[in-house]
PDB file of C-alpha atoms in Angstrom:
ATOM      1  CA  MET A   1      54.086   8.570  58.134  1.00 50.00           C
ATOM      2  CA  PRO A   2      50.776  10.411  57.511  1.00 57.00           C
ATOM      3  CA  PRO A   3      50.144  11.604  53.960  1.00 59.00           C
ATOM      4  CA  ARG A   4      50.859  15.194  53.054  1.00 59.00           C
ATOM      5  CA  ILE A   5      47.881  17.409  52.439  1.00 62.00           C
ATOM      6  CA  ARG A   6      48.013  20.083  49.718  1.00 62.00           C
ATOM      7  CA  ILE A   7      46.359  23.412  50.502  1.00 61.00           C
ATOM      8  CA  CYS A   8      45.053  25.642  47.759  1.00 63.00           C
ATOM      9  CA  SER A   9      46.392  29.164  47.296  1.00 64.00           C
ATOM     10  CA  HIS A  10      42.988  30.766  47.919  1.00 62.00           C
ATOM     11  CA  CYS A  11      42.756  29.207  51.379  1.00 63.00           C
ATOM     12  CA  LEU A  12      46.302  30.283  52.241  1.00 59.00           C
ATOM     13  CA  ASN A  13      45.608  33.890  51.189  1.00 64.00           C
ATOM     14  CA  SER A  14      42.426  34.068  53.306  1.00 64.00           C
ATOM     15  CA  ILE A  15      44.220  32.702  56.365  1.00 60.00           C
ATOM     16  CA  ALA A  16      47.080  35.156  55.913  1.00 58.00           C
ATOM     17  CA  GLN A  17      44.690  38.124  55.626  1.00 60.00           C
ATOM     18  CA  ARG A  18      42.899  37.200  58.847  1.00 58.00           C
ATOM     19  CA  SER A  19      46.048  36.656  60.901  1.00 52.00           C
ATOM     20  CA  SER A  20      48.043  39.507  59.350  1.00 52.00           C
ATOM     21  CA  ILE A  21      50.853  37.098  58.414  1.00 49.00           C
ATOM     22  CA  PRO A  22      52.488  37.361  55.015  1.00 51.00           C
ATOM     23  CA  PRO A  23      51.204  34.620  52.674  1.00 49.00           C
ATOM     24  CA  PRO A  24      53.524  31.694  52.267  1.00 50.00           C
ATOM     25  CA  SER A  25      54.591  30.319  48.972  1.00 49.00           C
ATOM     26  CA  LEU A  26      52.060  28.389  46.950  1.00 45.00           C
ATOM     27  CA  HIS A  27      51.759  24.638  47.141  1.00 46.00           C
ATOM     28  CA  ARG A  28      53.514  24.495  50.541  1.00 47.00           C
ATOM     29  CA  PHE A  29      52.886  21.268  52.322  1.00 45.00           C
ATOM     30  CA  LEU A  30      51.142  21.463  55.711  1.00 46.00           C
ATOM     31  CA  SER A  31      53.575  19.046  57.368  1.00 46.00           C
ATOM     32  CA  THR A  32      56.609  21.160  56.431  1.00 48.00           C
ATOM     33  CA  ALA A  33      55.075  24.598  56.833  1.00 46.00           C
ATOM     34  CA  SER A  34      56.480  26.722  59.630  1.00 48.00           C
ATOM     35  CA  ALA A  35      55.328  30.075  60.866  1.00 47.00           C
ATOM     36  CA  THR A  36      57.826  32.696  61.886  1.00 47.00           C
ATOM     37  CA  ILE A  37      56.859  34.009  65.313  1.00 47.00           C
ATOM     38  CA  SER A  38      58.861  36.789  66.867  1.00 47.00           C
ATOM     39  CA  SER A  39      59.198  36.231  70.605  1.00 51.00           C
ATOM     40  CA  SER A  40      61.348  38.178  73.010  1.00 54.00           C
ATOM     41  CA  PRO A  41      63.341  36.221  75.612  1.00 53.00           C
ATOM     42  CA  PRO A  42      62.088  36.438  79.184  1.00 52.00           C
ATOM     43  CA  PRO A  43      63.813  38.987  81.347  1.00 53.00           C
ATOM     44  CA  PHE A  44      66.739  37.562  83.329  1.00 45.00           C
ATOM     45  CA  SER A  45      66.757  38.208  87.040  1.00 49.00           C
ATOM     46  CA  GLN A  46      70.141  38.809  88.577  1.00 49.00           C
ATOM     47  CA  THR A  47      68.938  38.122  92.133  1.00 51.00           C
ATOM     48  CA  SER A  48      67.839  34.632  93.281  1.00 50.00           C
ATOM     49  CA  SER A  49      65.563  33.870  96.172  1.00 50.00           C
ATOM     50  CA  PRO A  50      67.111  32.343  99.328  1.00 52.00           C
ATOM     51  CA  PRO A  51      66.876  28.574  99.835  1.00 51.00           C
ATOM     52  CA  SER A  52      64.356  28.944 102.639  1.00 49.00           C
ATOM     53  CA  THR A  53      61.830  30.369 100.155  1.00 52.00           C
ATOM     54  CA  ARG A  54      62.565  27.874  97.371  1.00 59.00           C
ATOM     55  CA  TYR A  55      61.490  24.892  99.510  1.00 59.00           C
ATOM     56  CA  PRO A  56      58.203  24.258 101.302  1.00 61.00           C
ATOM     57  CA  PRO A  57      58.374  24.935 105.060  1.00 60.00           C
ATOM     58  CA  THR A  58      57.167  21.395 105.840  1.00 60.00           C
ATOM     59  CA  GLN A  59      59.982  19.736 103.861  1.00 60.00           C
ATOM     60  CA  PRO A  60      63.300  21.625 103.940  1.00 59.00           C
ATOM     61  CA  PRO A  61      66.266  20.138 102.077  1.00 60.00           C
ATOM     62  CA  SER A  62      68.097  17.363 103.890  1.00 65.00           C
ATOM     63  CA  HIS A  63      71.395  15.553 103.595  1.00 65.00           C
ATOM     64  CA  ARG A  64      69.579  12.325 102.763  1.00 69.00           C
ATOM     65  CA  PRO A  65      66.381  12.168 100.663  1.00 71.00           C
ATOM     66  CA  PRO A  66      63.462  12.238 103.122  1.00 68.00           C
ATOM     67  CA  GLU A  67      61.484   9.565 101.263  1.00 73.00           C
ATOM     68  CA  PHE A  68      64.059   6.889 102.114  1.00 79.00           C
ATOM     69  CA  ARG A  69      63.395   4.534 105.021  1.00 85.00           C
ATOM     70  CA  LYS A  70      66.761   5.371 106.595  1.00 83.00           C
ATOM     71  CA  SER A  71      65.792   9.041 106.763  1.00 79.00           C
ATOM     72  CA  GLN A  72      62.519   8.233 108.482  1.00 85.00           C
ATOM     73  CA  LEU A  73      64.290   5.951 110.969  1.00 88.00           C
ATOM     74  CA  HIS A  74      66.793   8.721 111.694  1.00 83.00           C
ATOM     75  CA  ARG A  75      63.969  11.152 112.460  1.00 84.00           C
ATOM     76  CA  GLN A  76      62.203   8.539 114.589  1.00 89.00           C
ATOM     77  CA  TYR A  77      65.319   7.767 116.646  1.00 91.00           C
ATOM     78  CA  THR A  78      66.079  11.457 117.106  1.00 88.00           C
ATOM     79  CA  SER A  79      62.606  12.084 118.467  1.00 89.00           C
ATOM     80  CA  LEU A  80      62.837   8.982 120.682  1.00 92.00           C
ATOM     81  CA  LEU A  81      66.137  10.087 122.212  1.00 91.00           C
ATOM     82  CA  ARG A  82      64.890  13.602 122.896  1.00 88.00           C
ATOM     83  CA  SER A  83      61.641  12.439 124.513  1.00 91.00           C
ATOM     84  CA  SER A  84      63.000   9.524 126.585  1.00 92.00           C
ATOM     85  CA  PRO A  85      64.987  10.510 129.696  1.00 92.00           C
ATOM     86  CA  LEU A  86      65.481   6.823 130.544  1.00 93.00           C
ATOM     87  CA  MET A  87      66.429   4.211 127.968  1.00 94.00           C
ATOM     88  CA  LEU A  88      67.688   0.655 128.505  1.00 95.00           C
ATOM     89  CA  ILE A  89      69.908  -0.967 125.879  1.00 95.00           C
ATOM     90  CA  PHE A  90      69.714  -4.736 125.329  1.00 96.00           C
ATOM     91  CA  GLN A  91      71.514  -7.058 122.972  1.00 95.00           C
ATOM     92  CA  HIS A  92      69.189  -9.577 121.362  1.00 93.00           C
ATOM     93  CA  ASN A  93      70.356 -12.767 119.734  1.00 90.00           C
ATOM     94  CA  ASN A  94      67.929 -13.467 116.885  1.00 86.00           C
ATOM     95  CA  LEU A  95      64.647 -13.687 118.747  1.00 91.00           C
ATOM     96  CA  LYS A  96      61.816 -15.118 116.715  1.00 92.00           C
ATOM     97  CA  THR A  97      58.543 -13.328 116.129  1.00 92.00           C
ATOM     98  CA  TYR A  98      56.514 -15.331 118.619  1.00 94.00           C
ATOM     99  CA  GLU A  99      59.266 -14.918 121.221  1.00 94.00           C
ATOM    100  CA  TRP A 100      59.074 -11.132 120.869  1.00 95.00           C
ATOM    101  CA  MET A 101      55.313 -11.377 121.234  1.00 95.00           C
ATOM    102  CA  LEU A 102      55.611 -13.369 124.470  1.00 95.00           C
ATOM    103  CA  VAL A 103      58.251 -11.011 125.888  1.00 95.00           C
ATOM    104  CA  ARG A 104      56.099  -7.965 125.145  1.00 95.00           C
ATOM    105  CA  ARG A 105      53.085  -9.662 126.713  1.00 94.00           C
ATOM    106  CA  GLU A 106      54.897 -10.353 129.990  1.00 94.00           C
ATOM    107  CA  LEU A 107      56.384  -6.880 130.031  1.00 94.00           C
ATOM    108  CA  ASP A 108      53.010  -5.235 129.490  1.00 94.00           C
ATOM    109  CA  THR A 109      51.407  -7.330 132.255  1.00 93.00           C
ATOM    110  CA  ALA A 110      54.127  -6.379 134.757  1.00 93.00           C
ATOM    111  CA  LEU A 111      53.887  -2.672 133.926  1.00 94.00           C
ATOM    112  CA  ARG A 112      50.105  -2.630 134.222  1.00 93.00           C
ATOM    113  CA  SER A 113      50.326  -4.231 137.650  1.00 92.00           C
ATOM    114  CA  ILE A 114      52.614  -1.386 138.741  1.00 91.00           C
ATOM    115  CA  ASP A 115      50.168   1.200 137.385  1.00 90.00           C
ATOM    116  CA  GLY A 116      47.377  -0.459 139.351  1.00 89.00           C
ATOM    117  CA  SER A 117      49.302  -0.147 142.613  1.00 87.00           C
ATOM    118  CA  LEU A 118      50.004   3.585 142.202  1.00 86.00           C
ATOM    119  CA  PRO A 119      47.687   6.293 143.570  1.00 84.00           C
ATOM    120  CA  PRO A 120      45.122   7.750 141.177  1.00 85.00           C
ATOM    121  CA  SER A 121      47.069  11.020 140.952  1.00 83.00           C
ATOM    122  CA  SER A 122      50.024   9.258 139.270  1.00 84.00           C
ATOM    123  CA  PRO A 123      49.719   8.970 135.468  1.00 86.00           C
ATOM    124  CA  PRO A 124      49.844   5.429 134.003  1.00 89.00           C
ATOM    125  CA  LEU A 125      53.002   4.624 132.052  1.00 91.00           C
ATOM    126  CA  ALA A 126      52.367   1.088 130.794  1.00 91.00           C
ATOM    127  CA  ASP A 127      51.219   2.246 127.354  1.00 91.00           C
ATOM    128  CA  SER A 128      54.214   4.591 126.943  1.00 92.00           C
ATOM    129  CA  ILE A 129      57.002   2.141 127.845  1.00 94.00           C
ATOM    130  CA  LYS A 130      57.958   0.266 124.677  1.00 93.00           C
ATOM    131  CA  ILE A 131      60.615  -2.215 123.602  1.00 95.00           C
ATOM    132  CA  GLN A 132      61.726  -2.079 119.986  1.00 94.00           C
ATOM    133  CA  ILE A 133      64.517  -3.257 117.738  1.00 94.00           C
ATOM    134  CA  ILE A 134      66.799  -0.545 116.368  1.00 94.00           C
ATOM    135  CA  GLN A 135      69.141  -0.185 113.424  1.00 93.00           C
ATOM    136  CA  THR A 136      72.465   0.285 115.169  1.00 92.00           C
ATOM    137  CA  ARG A 137      74.203   2.557 112.649  1.00 90.00           C
ATOM    138  CA  ILE A 138      71.244   4.875 112.213  1.00 88.00           C
ATOM    139  CA  PHE A 139      70.641   4.989 115.959  1.00 92.00           C
ATOM    140  CA  GLN A 140      74.279   5.942 116.537  1.00 88.00           C
ATOM    141  CA  ALA A 141      74.025   8.769 113.993  1.00 85.00           C
ATOM    142  CA  ALA A 142      70.836  10.049 115.645  1.00 86.00           C
ATOM    143  CA  LEU A 143      72.492   9.847 119.083  1.00 88.00           C
ATOM    144  CA  LEU A 144      75.425  11.965 117.912  1.00 84.00           C
ATOM    145  CA  VAL A 145      73.064  14.575 116.496  1.00 82.00           C
ATOM    146  CA  VAL A 146      71.055  14.748 119.730  1.00 83.00           C
ATOM    147  CA  GLU A 147      74.105  14.936 121.980  1.00 82.00           C
ATOM    148  CA  HIS A 148      76.442  17.214 120.026  1.00 72.00           C
ATOM    149  CA  PHE A 149      74.305  19.326 117.693  1.00 73.00           C
ATOM    150  CA  ARG A 150      73.023  22.632 119.100  1.00 64.00           C
ATOM    151  CA  PRO A 151      70.990  24.654 116.569  1.00 65.00           C
ATOM    152  CA  GLU A 152      71.223  27.813 118.679  1.00 60.00           C
ATOM    153  CA  GLN A 153      74.992  27.900 118.111  1.00 59.00           C
ATOM    154  CA  PHE A 154      74.545  28.487 114.391  1.00 61.00           C
ATOM    155  CA  PRO A 155      73.552  31.918 113.047  1.00 58.00           C
ATOM    156  CA  SER A 156      69.954  32.219 111.970  1.00 55.00           C
ATOM    157  CA  SER A 157      70.234  32.930 108.265  1.00 50.00           C
ATOM    158  CA  PRO A 158      68.072  31.828 105.323  1.00 49.00           C
ATOM    159  CA  GLU A 159      71.028  29.972 103.835  1.00 48.00           C
ATOM    160  CA  ALA A 160      71.406  27.575 106.838  1.00 55.00           C
ATOM    161  CA  PHE A 161      69.116  24.708 107.769  1.00 58.00           C
ATOM    162  CA  THR A 162      69.386  23.291 111.292  1.00 57.00           C
ATOM    163  CA  HIS A 163      66.897  20.424 111.399  1.00 61.00           C
ATOM    164  CA  ALA A 164      67.948  16.891 112.338  1.00 61.00           C
ATOM    165  CA  LEU A 165      68.418  15.723 108.736  1.00 63.00           C
ATOM    166  CA  SER A 166      70.360  18.753 107.541  1.00 67.00           C
ATOM    167  CA  SER A 167      73.972  18.650 106.502  1.00 61.00           C
ATOM    168  CA  THR A 168      74.863  20.969 109.384  1.00 60.00           C
ATOM    169  CA  ALA A 169      73.560  18.481 111.939  1.00 65.00           C
ATOM    170  CA  ARG A 170      75.237  15.568 110.212  1.00 64.00           C
ATOM    171  CA  TYR A 171      78.710  17.107 110.161  1.00 57.00           C
ATOM    172  CA  ALA A 172      78.347  18.272 113.774  1.00 60.00           C
ATOM    173  CA  GLY A 173      77.723  14.668 114.853  1.00 61.00           C
ATOM    174  CA  ILE A 174      80.373  13.054 112.655  1.00 65.00           C
ATOM    175  CA  SER A 175      83.072  15.351 114.053  1.00 63.00           C
ATOM    176  CA  LYS A 176      82.591  13.705 117.491  1.00 68.00           C
ATOM    177  CA  LYS A 177      81.819  10.173 116.378  1.00 72.00           C
ATOM    178  CA  ASN A 178      84.154   8.271 118.713  1.00 71.00           C
ATOM    179  CA  LEU A 179      83.881  10.593 121.718  1.00 75.00           C
ATOM    180  CA  HIS A 180      80.509   9.488 123.093  1.00 79.00           C
ATOM    181  CA  PRO A 181      80.759   6.958 125.976  1.00 83.00           C
ATOM    182  CA  LEU A 182      77.841   4.951 124.585  1.00 87.00           C
ATOM    183  CA  THR A 183      79.634   4.220 121.304  1.00 85.00           C
ATOM    184  CA  PRO A 184      81.295   0.928 122.454  1.00 86.00           C
ATOM    185  CA  LEU A 185      77.871  -0.518 123.263  1.00 88.00           C
ATOM    186  CA  LEU A 186      76.345   0.302 119.873  1.00 89.00           C
ATOM    187  CA  ALA A 187      77.461  -2.819 118.041  1.00 89.00           C
ATOM    188  CA  GLY A 188      75.543  -5.856 116.890  1.00 90.00           C
ATOM    189  CA  PRO A 189      71.783  -6.461 117.105  1.00 94.00           C
ATOM    190  CA  LEU A 190      70.274  -4.140 119.706  1.00 95.00           C
ATOM    191  CA  ALA A 191      66.903  -3.369 121.230  1.00 95.00           C
ATOM    192  CA  VAL A 192      65.929  -0.481 123.504  1.00 96.00           C
ATOM    193  CA  VAL A 193      63.281   0.010 126.175  1.00 96.00           C
ATOM    194  CA  SER A 194      62.217   3.658 126.288  1.00 94.00           C
ATOM    195  CA  PHE A 195      60.581   5.364 129.289  1.00 94.00           C
ATOM    196  CA  PRO A 196      58.730   8.693 129.046  1.00 92.00           C
ATOM    197  CA  THR A 197      59.950   9.590 132.550  1.00 91.00           C
ATOM    198  CA  VAL A 198      62.369   8.264 135.160  1.00 89.00           C
ATOM    199  CA  SER A 199      60.259   5.930 137.285  1.00 89.00           C
ATOM    200  CA  PRO A 200      62.219   3.558 139.572  1.00 90.00           C
ATOM    201  CA  LEU A 201      59.133   1.404 140.186  1.00 90.00           C
ATOM    202  CA  HIS A 202      58.541   0.771 136.478  1.00 92.00           C
ATOM    203  CA  LEU A 203      62.273   0.303 135.919  1.00 93.00           C
ATOM    204  CA  LYS A 204      62.322  -2.346 138.645  1.00 93.00           C
ATOM    205  CA  ALA A 205      59.414  -4.153 136.983  1.00 93.00           C
ATOM    206  CA  VAL A 206      61.169  -4.111 133.596  1.00 95.00           C
ATOM    207  CA  LEU A 207      64.424  -5.409 135.068  1.00 94.00           C
ATOM    208  CA  SER A 208      62.589  -8.155 136.954  1.00 94.00           C
ATOM    209  CA  ILE A 209      61.171  -9.402 133.650  1.00 94.00           C
ATOM    210  CA  LEU A 210      63.997  -8.840 131.162  1.00 94.00           C
ATOM    211  CA  ALA A 211      67.096  -9.036 133.389  1.00 93.00           C
ATOM    212  CA  PRO A 212      66.222 -10.631 136.782  1.00 92.00           C
ATOM    213  CA  HIS A 213      68.849 -10.328 139.496  1.00 90.00           C
ATOM    214  CA  PRO A 214      67.696 -11.692 142.891  1.00 88.00           C
ATOM    215  CA  PRO A 215      67.016 -10.792 145.583  1.00 87.00           C
ATOM    216  CA  LEU A 216      66.078  -7.182 144.720  1.00 88.00           C
ATOM    217  CA  PHE A 217      65.064  -7.864 141.104  1.00 91.00           C
ATOM    218  CA  ALA A 218      63.703 -11.375 141.468  1.00 91.00           C
ATOM    219  CA  ALA A 219      61.638 -12.887 138.671  1.00 92.00           C
ATOM    220  CA  PRO A 220      57.913 -13.482 139.331  1.00 91.00           C
ATOM    221  CA  THR A 221      56.980 -16.838 140.763  1.00 91.00           C
ATOM    222  CA  ARG A 222      55.366 -19.588 138.749  1.00 92.00           C
ATOM    223  CA  ARG A 223      52.208 -19.367 140.822  1.00 91.00           C
ATOM    224  CA  ALA A 224      51.791 -15.634 140.258  1.00 90.00           C
ATOM    225  CA  ARG A 225      52.817 -15.582 136.581  1.00 91.00           C
ATOM    226  CA  PRO A 226      52.656 -19.027 134.938  1.00 91.00           C
ATOM    227  CA  GLY A 227      53.086 -17.525 131.462  1.00 91.00           C
ATOM    228  CA  TYR A 228      56.459 -16.103 132.413  1.00 93.00           C
ATOM    229  CA  HIS A 229      57.820 -19.598 133.091  1.00 94.00           C
ATOM    230  CA  ASP A 230      56.626 -20.958 129.760  1.00 92.00           C
ATOM    231  CA  PRO A 231      59.583 -22.622 127.942  1.00 93.00           C
ATOM    232  CA  ARG A 232      59.094 -20.481 124.855  1.00 94.00           C
ATOM    233  CA  THR A 233      59.037 -17.288 126.939  1.00 94.00           C
ATOM    234  CA  GLN A 234      62.158 -18.334 128.845  1.00 94.00           C
ATOM    235  CA  ASN A 235      63.894 -19.174 125.578  1.00 94.00           C
ATOM    236  CA  GLY A 236      63.267 -15.640 124.335  1.00 93.00           C
ATOM    237  CA  LEU A 237      64.304 -13.985 127.610  1.00 94.00           C
ATOM    238  CA  GLN A 238      67.578 -15.882 127.667  1.00 94.00           C
ATOM    239  CA  LYS A 239      68.495 -14.240 124.360  1.00 94.00           C
ATOM    240  CA  LEU A 240      68.346 -10.741 125.889  1.00 94.00           C
ATOM    241  CA  LEU A 241      71.400  -9.213 127.574  1.00 94.00           C
ATOM    242  CA  LEU A 242      71.379  -5.890 129.423  1.00 94.00           C
ATOM    243  CA  LEU A 243      74.302  -3.727 128.274  1.00 94.00           C
ATOM    244  CA  GLY A 244      73.624  -0.383 129.941  1.00 93.00           C
ATOM    245  CA  ALA A 245      71.306   2.595 129.959  1.00 94.00           C
ATOM    246  CA  ARG A 246      71.056   6.266 129.112  1.00 92.00           C
ATOM    247  CA  VAL A 247      69.604   8.218 132.043  1.00 91.00           C
ATOM    248  CA  GLU A 248      69.113  11.969 131.675  1.00 89.00           C
ATOM    249  CA  GLY A 249      71.814  12.124 129.006  1.00 86.00           C
ATOM    250  CA  LYS A 250      74.362  10.129 131.042  1.00 90.00           C
ATOM    251  CA  VAL A 251      75.579   6.576 130.459  1.00 91.00           C
ATOM    252  CA  PHE A 252      74.932   4.062 133.266  1.00 93.00           C
ATOM    253  CA  ASP A 253      76.279   0.531 133.522  1.00 92.00           C
ATOM    254  CA  THR A 254      74.250  -2.427 134.809  1.00 92.00           C
ATOM    255  CA  ASP A 255      75.062  -1.813 138.491  1.00 92.00           C
ATOM    256  CA  GLU A 256      74.081   1.843 138.283  1.00 92.00           C
ATOM    257  CA  VAL A 257      70.858   0.915 136.481  1.00 92.00           C
ATOM    258  CA  ARG A 258      69.963  -1.485 139.292  1.00 92.00           C
ATOM    259  CA  TRP A 259      70.756   1.245 141.814  1.00 91.00           C
ATOM    260  CA  VAL A 260      68.206   3.520 140.129  1.00 89.00           C
ATOM    261  CA  GLY A 261      65.643   0.724 140.070  1.00 89.00           C
ATOM    262  CA  GLY A 262      66.297  -0.069 143.734  1.00 87.00           C
ATOM    263  CA  ILE A 263      65.245   3.343 145.068  1.00 83.00           C
ATOM    264  CA  GLU A 264      62.605   2.646 147.711  1.00 77.00           C
ATOM    265  CA  GLY A 265      59.249   4.242 147.013  1.00 67.00           C
ATOM    266  CA  GLY A 266      60.186   5.415 143.544  1.00 62.00           C
ATOM    267  CA  MET A 267      60.456   9.123 142.856  1.00 64.00           C
ATOM    268  CA  GLU A 268      58.308   9.949 145.901  1.00 68.00           C
ATOM    269  CA  GLY A 269      60.695   8.018 148.107  1.00 68.00           C
ATOM    270  CA  LEU A 270      63.657   9.765 146.491  1.00 68.00           C
ATOM    271  CA  ARG A 271      62.065  13.160 147.131  1.00 72.00           C
ATOM    272  CA  ALA A 272      61.395  12.178 150.758  1.00 75.00           C
ATOM    273  CA  GLN A 273      65.036  11.152 151.188  1.00 73.00           C
ATOM    274  CA  LEU A 274      66.183  14.430 149.656  1.00 77.00           C
ATOM    275  CA  VAL A 275      63.902  16.446 151.945  1.00 82.00           C
ATOM    276  CA  GLY A 276      65.174  14.501 154.967  1.00 78.00           C
ATOM    277  CA  MET A 277      68.778  15.130 153.975  1.00 79.00           C
ATOM    278  CA  LEU A 278      68.153  18.846 153.479  1.00 81.00           C
ATOM    279  CA  ALA A 279      66.296  19.061 156.784  1.00 77.00           C
ATOM    280  CA  GLY A 280      69.157  17.297 158.562  1.00 74.00           C
ATOM    281  CA  VAL A 281      71.702  19.601 156.992  1.00 73.00           C
ATOM    282  CA  GLY A 282      69.615  22.642 157.942  1.00 69.00           C
ATOM    283  CA  ALA A 283      69.242  21.451 161.524  1.00 71.00           C
ATOM    284  CA  GLY A 284      72.988  20.843 161.752  1.00 70.00           C
ATOM    285  CA  VAL A 285      73.800  24.298 160.414  1.00 75.00           C
ATOM    286  CA  THR A 286      71.286  25.875 162.811  1.00 74.00           C
ATOM    287  CA  GLY A 287      72.749  24.002 165.797  1.00 72.00           C
ATOM    288  CA  LEU A 288      76.268  24.987 164.789  1.00 71.00           C
ATOM    289  CA  LEU A 289      75.339  28.660 164.529  1.00 73.00           C
ATOM    290  CA  GLU A 290      73.449  28.529 167.818  1.00 74.00           C
ATOM    291  CA  SER A 291      76.327  26.848 169.618  1.00 75.00           C
ATOM    292  CA  THR A 292      78.774  29.465 168.336  1.00 72.00           C
ATOM    293  CA  SER A 293      76.580  32.368 169.390  1.00 74.00           C
ATOM    294  CA  ARG A 294      75.848  30.711 172.748  1.00 74.00           C
ATOM    295  CA  SER A 295      79.522  30.182 173.524  1.00 79.00           C
ATOM    296  CA  LEU A 296      80.258  33.785 172.563  1.00 75.00           C
ATOM    297  CA  TYR A 297      77.455  34.983 174.836  1.00 74.00           C
ATOM    298  CA  PHE A 298      78.765  33.014 177.815  1.00 76.00           C
ATOM    299  CA  THR A 299      82.285  34.272 177.179  1.00 81.00           C
ATOM    300  CA  LEU A 300      81.166  37.906 177.087  1.00 77.00           C
ATOM    301  CA  GLU A 301      79.032  37.464 180.220  1.00 78.00           C
ATOM    302  CA  GLY A 302      81.939  35.941 182.109  1.00 78.00           C
ATOM    303  CA  ARG A 303      84.241  38.771 181.024  1.00 75.00           C
ATOM    304  CA  ARG A 304      81.705  41.378 182.142  1.00 76.00           C
ATOM    305  CA  GLY A 305      81.455  39.744 185.581  1.00 76.00           C
ATOM    306  CA  MET A 306      85.200  39.823 185.953  1.00 79.00           C
ATOM    307  CA  LEU A 307      85.323  43.528 185.076  1.00 76.00           C
ATOM    308  CA  GLU A 308      82.573  44.334 187.570  1.00 76.00           C
ATOM    309  CA  ASP A 309      84.402  42.494 190.360  1.00 74.00           C
ATOM    310  CA  ASP A 310      87.608  44.383 189.605  1.00 75.00           C
ATOM    311  CA  ALA A 311      85.758  47.687 189.728  1.00 76.00           C
ATOM    312  CA  LYS A 312      84.253  46.965 193.167  1.00 74.00           C
ATOM    313  CA  GLY A 313      87.647  46.076 194.661  1.00 66.00           C
ATOM    314  CA  PRO A 314      88.440  43.325 197.144  1.00 65.00           C
ATOM    315  CA  PRO A 315      85.825  42.777 199.947  1.00 60.00           C
ATOM    316  CA  GLU A 316      88.445  43.074 202.803  1.00 58.00           C
ATOM    317  CA  GLU A 317      89.185  46.747 202.043  1.00 52.00           C
ATOM    318  CA  LYS A 318      85.465  47.610 202.157  1.00 49.00           C
ATOM    319  CA  SER A 319      85.026  45.981 205.632  1.00 50.00           C
ATOM    320  CA  ALA A 320      88.104  47.806 207.095  1.00 50.00           C
ATOM    321  CA  GLU A 321      86.721  51.161 206.177  1.00 48.00           C
TER     322      GLU A 321
END
């Protein structure tokens, strides 16, 4: 404890005269001296600002603290689901790091070969198609938010927050937890392959590498792709199992996924088939309408001929006259 310092009475009187404070008692110790300061309490405001103004616009309050890794994964999965119209779901059985590296290498090589065969007007998709491991529980929560949460259904008020990590979004997804058809597949270790657009050609290449099914989805030959037939690569591919897919918000099983990948010519071929079907339907409708009008015309012409013959009378009466 520091020693106490005595202050003389003359010094205390001079300080009191300068600060207009009444002089304290003589021989008061500096460590125990206290000045009486009159301060008025701050005015109390009866009205409080809304929550939207108490938080920064870049970080609104969330159900889970945003600095946690689970919160960041939830935001990442939500963005992935909203930006990927086509997503394949695989079950992986403890692939090692080098096995994942080999699988990604073969997948990237197959996708780049498809990009090279497309016309220059088609955008390349090899860099945008990714395979990644997901946390099943967090992915399921993000899926429920994307599928069942609609921010426009909630009134726009400063008291309500409608972002993906808000309590409103969480309770909207939990209320329909077991109603989504993809829920039975979200169990165990999973990995997803996300596509930025629905491309049957790229889907066929991915299925030929990760889930070959001859003859339509046959694996590449040893002569064309020797790295694919490497024992370490095959060991990693055998640990992947295709469970299903999410295509444009709908759940597809393995057969339906292969049907999408088996569309000839990709999206251009699908558009050509659609145009052909519409043209055939239009031609059929036109022929049907023409045949109906033609038969009506012939019927009316025949009836008019009959009426004209009746008006002229029989030919024998005209010759007798």
